[in-house]
Amino acid sequence: MIDAQDSVKVDDAVATRLKLLWSIARPTDSVLVDVPRLQATLIEATLSLLRPLALFYHALTLVNPPEALKGYLVGLSLLA
């Protein structure tokens, strides 16, 4: 989960892009102020989507998942 105390420095270009996307997705809401938390949430959500997809792809094709996703999948019997 995302911890409120884990503040990560966000690159200015990434922060600008996230603020732009926020203003497009939620035009009636207030300005985005917690960019690091949004970035951490997006990373966590992306990985939680890609990990099961990598396992499914591995089950179909026997192609190993990328290194970035292996930490989560190593304990599973299909990849051990």
PDB file of C-alpha atoms in Angstrom:
ATOM      1  CA  MET A   1       0.000   0.000   0.000  1.00  0.00           C
ATOM      2  CA  ILE A   2       0.940   3.621  -0.322  1.00  0.00           C
ATOM      3  CA  ASP A   3       2.327   5.114   2.879  1.00  0.00           C
ATOM      4  CA  ALA A   4       1.751   8.828   3.392  1.00  0.00           C
ATOM      5  CA  GLN A   5       5.217   9.226   4.910  1.00  0.00           C
ATOM      6  CA  ASP A   6       7.021   7.805   1.872  1.00  0.00           C
ATOM      7  CA  SER A   7       7.527  11.028  -0.042  1.00  0.00           C
ATOM      8  CA  VAL A   8       9.538  10.503  -3.185  1.00  0.00           C
ATOM      9  CA  LYS A   9      11.068  13.310  -5.228  1.00  0.00           C
ATOM     10  CA  VAL A  10       9.201  13.535  -8.513  1.00  0.00           C
ATOM     11  CA  ASP A  11      10.932  14.831 -11.631  1.00  0.00           C
ATOM     12  CA  ASP A  12       9.597  18.204 -12.780  1.00  0.00           C
ATOM     13  CA  ALA A  13       8.600  16.870 -16.203  1.00  0.00           C
ATOM     14  CA  VAL A  14       6.700  13.989 -14.604  1.00  0.00           C
ATOM     15  CA  ALA A  15       5.008  16.331 -12.136  1.00  0.00           C
ATOM     16  CA  THR A  16       3.943  18.664 -14.930  1.00  0.00           C
ATOM     17  CA  ARG A  17       2.553  15.780 -16.971  1.00  0.00           C
ATOM     18  CA  LEU A  18       0.657  14.328 -13.998  1.00  0.00           C
ATOM     19  CA  LYS A  19      -0.850  17.737 -13.229  1.00  0.00           C
ATOM     20  CA  LEU A  20      -1.941  18.076 -16.856  1.00  0.00           C
ATOM     21  CA  LEU A  21      -3.511  14.615 -16.855  1.00  0.00           C
ATOM     22  CA  TRP A  22      -5.221  15.394 -13.531  1.00  0.00           C
ATOM     23  CA  SER A  23      -6.717  18.594 -14.955  1.00  0.00           C
ATOM     24  CA  ILE A  24      -8.004  16.698 -18.000  1.00  0.00           C
ATOM     25  CA  ALA A  25      -9.447  13.792 -16.002  1.00  0.00           C
ATOM     26  CA  ARG A  26     -10.952  15.919 -13.222  1.00  0.00           C
ATOM     27  CA  PRO A  27     -11.593  19.426 -14.576  1.00  0.00           C
ATOM     28  CA  THR A  28     -14.027  20.365 -11.794  1.00  0.00           C
ATOM     29  CA  ASP A  29     -11.764  19.234  -8.922  1.00  0.00           C
ATOM     30  CA  SER A  30      -9.153  21.361  -7.236  1.00  0.00           C
ATOM     31  CA  VAL A  31      -5.548  21.537  -8.412  1.00  0.00           C
ATOM     32  CA  LEU A  32      -3.428  18.456  -7.754  1.00  0.00           C
ATOM     33  CA  VAL A  33      -1.143  19.075  -4.779  1.00  0.00           C
ATOM     34  CA  ASP A  34       0.154  15.609  -3.812  1.00  0.00           C
ATOM     35  CA  VAL A  35       1.996  14.581  -6.966  1.00  0.00           C
ATOM     36  CA  PRO A  36       4.341  12.034  -5.286  1.00  0.00           C
ATOM     37  CA  ARG A  37       1.392  10.124  -3.832  1.00  0.00           C
ATOM     38  CA  LEU A  38      -0.370  10.068  -7.206  1.00  0.00           C
ATOM     39  CA  GLN A  39       2.798   8.816  -8.892  1.00  0.00           C
ATOM     40  CA  ALA A  40       3.259   6.082  -6.273  1.00  0.00           C
ATOM     41  CA  THR A  41      -0.386   5.052  -6.638  1.00  0.00           C
ATOM     42  CA  LEU A  42      -0.076   4.870 -10.426  1.00  0.00           C
ATOM     43  CA  ILE A  43       3.087   2.769 -10.172  1.00  0.00           C
ATOM     44  CA  GLU A  44       1.467   0.396  -7.688  1.00  0.00           C
ATOM     45  CA  ALA A  45      -1.680   0.076  -9.812  1.00  0.00           C
ATOM     46  CA  THR A  46       0.334  -0.542 -12.976  1.00  0.00           C
ATOM     47  CA  LEU A  47       2.433  -3.263 -11.358  1.00  0.00           C
ATOM     48  CA  SER A  48      -0.629  -4.909  -9.821  1.00  0.00           C
ATOM     49  CA  LEU A  49      -2.093  -5.102 -13.343  1.00  0.00           C
ATOM     50  CA  LEU A  50       1.083  -6.249 -15.104  1.00  0.00           C
ATOM     51  CA  ARG A  51       2.106  -8.976 -12.650  1.00  0.00           C
ATOM     52  CA  PRO A  52      -0.943 -11.226 -13.213  1.00  0.00           C
ATOM     53  CA  LEU A  53      -0.763 -10.545 -16.951  1.00  0.00           C
ATOM     54  CA  ALA A  54       2.890 -11.647 -16.971  1.00  0.00           C
ATOM     55  CA  LEU A  55       1.955 -14.839 -15.136  1.00  0.00           C
ATOM     56  CA  PHE A  56      -0.880 -15.520 -17.586  1.00  0.00           C
ATOM     57  CA  TYR A  57       1.413 -14.849 -20.552  1.00  0.00           C
ATOM     58  CA  HIS A  58       4.027 -17.170 -19.049  1.00  0.00           C
ATOM     59  CA  ALA A  59       1.408 -19.906 -18.624  1.00  0.00           C
ATOM     60  CA  LEU A  60       0.398 -19.608 -22.275  1.00  0.00           C
ATOM     61  CA  THR A  61       3.798 -19.210 -23.913  1.00  0.00           C
ATOM     62  CA  LEU A  62       6.394 -20.297 -21.314  1.00  0.00           C
ATOM     63  CA  VAL A  63       8.188 -16.974 -21.907  1.00  0.00           C
ATOM     64  CA  ASN A  64       9.717 -15.706 -18.678  1.00  0.00           C
ATOM     65  CA  PRO A  65       8.399 -12.423 -17.278  1.00  0.00           C
ATOM     66  CA  PRO A  66      10.526  -9.269 -17.300  1.00  0.00           C
ATOM     67  CA  GLU A  67      13.045  -8.794 -14.489  1.00  0.00           C
ATOM     68  CA  ALA A  68      10.980  -5.985 -12.940  1.00  0.00           C
ATOM     69  CA  LEU A  69       8.088  -8.367 -12.302  1.00  0.00           C
ATOM     70  CA  LYS A  70      10.064 -11.433 -11.202  1.00  0.00           C
ATOM     71  CA  GLY A  71      10.297 -10.468  -7.534  1.00  0.00           C
ATOM     72  CA  TYR A  72       6.570 -10.910  -7.173  1.00  0.00           C
ATOM     73  CA  LEU A  73       6.309 -14.059  -9.290  1.00  0.00           C
ATOM     74  CA  VAL A  74       9.280 -16.086  -7.981  1.00  0.00           C
ATOM     75  CA  GLY A  75       7.294 -17.691  -5.177  1.00  0.00           C
ATOM     76  CA  LEU A  76       4.688 -19.060  -7.560  1.00  0.00           C
ATOM     77  CA  SER A  77       5.065 -22.702  -8.539  1.00  0.00           C
ATOM     78  CA  LEU A  78       4.892 -22.023 -12.289  1.00  0.00           C
ATOM     79  CA  LEU A  79       8.035 -19.897 -12.212  1.00  0.00           C
ATOM     80  CA  ALA A  80      10.028 -21.603  -9.483  1.00  0.00           C
TER      81      ALA A  80
END
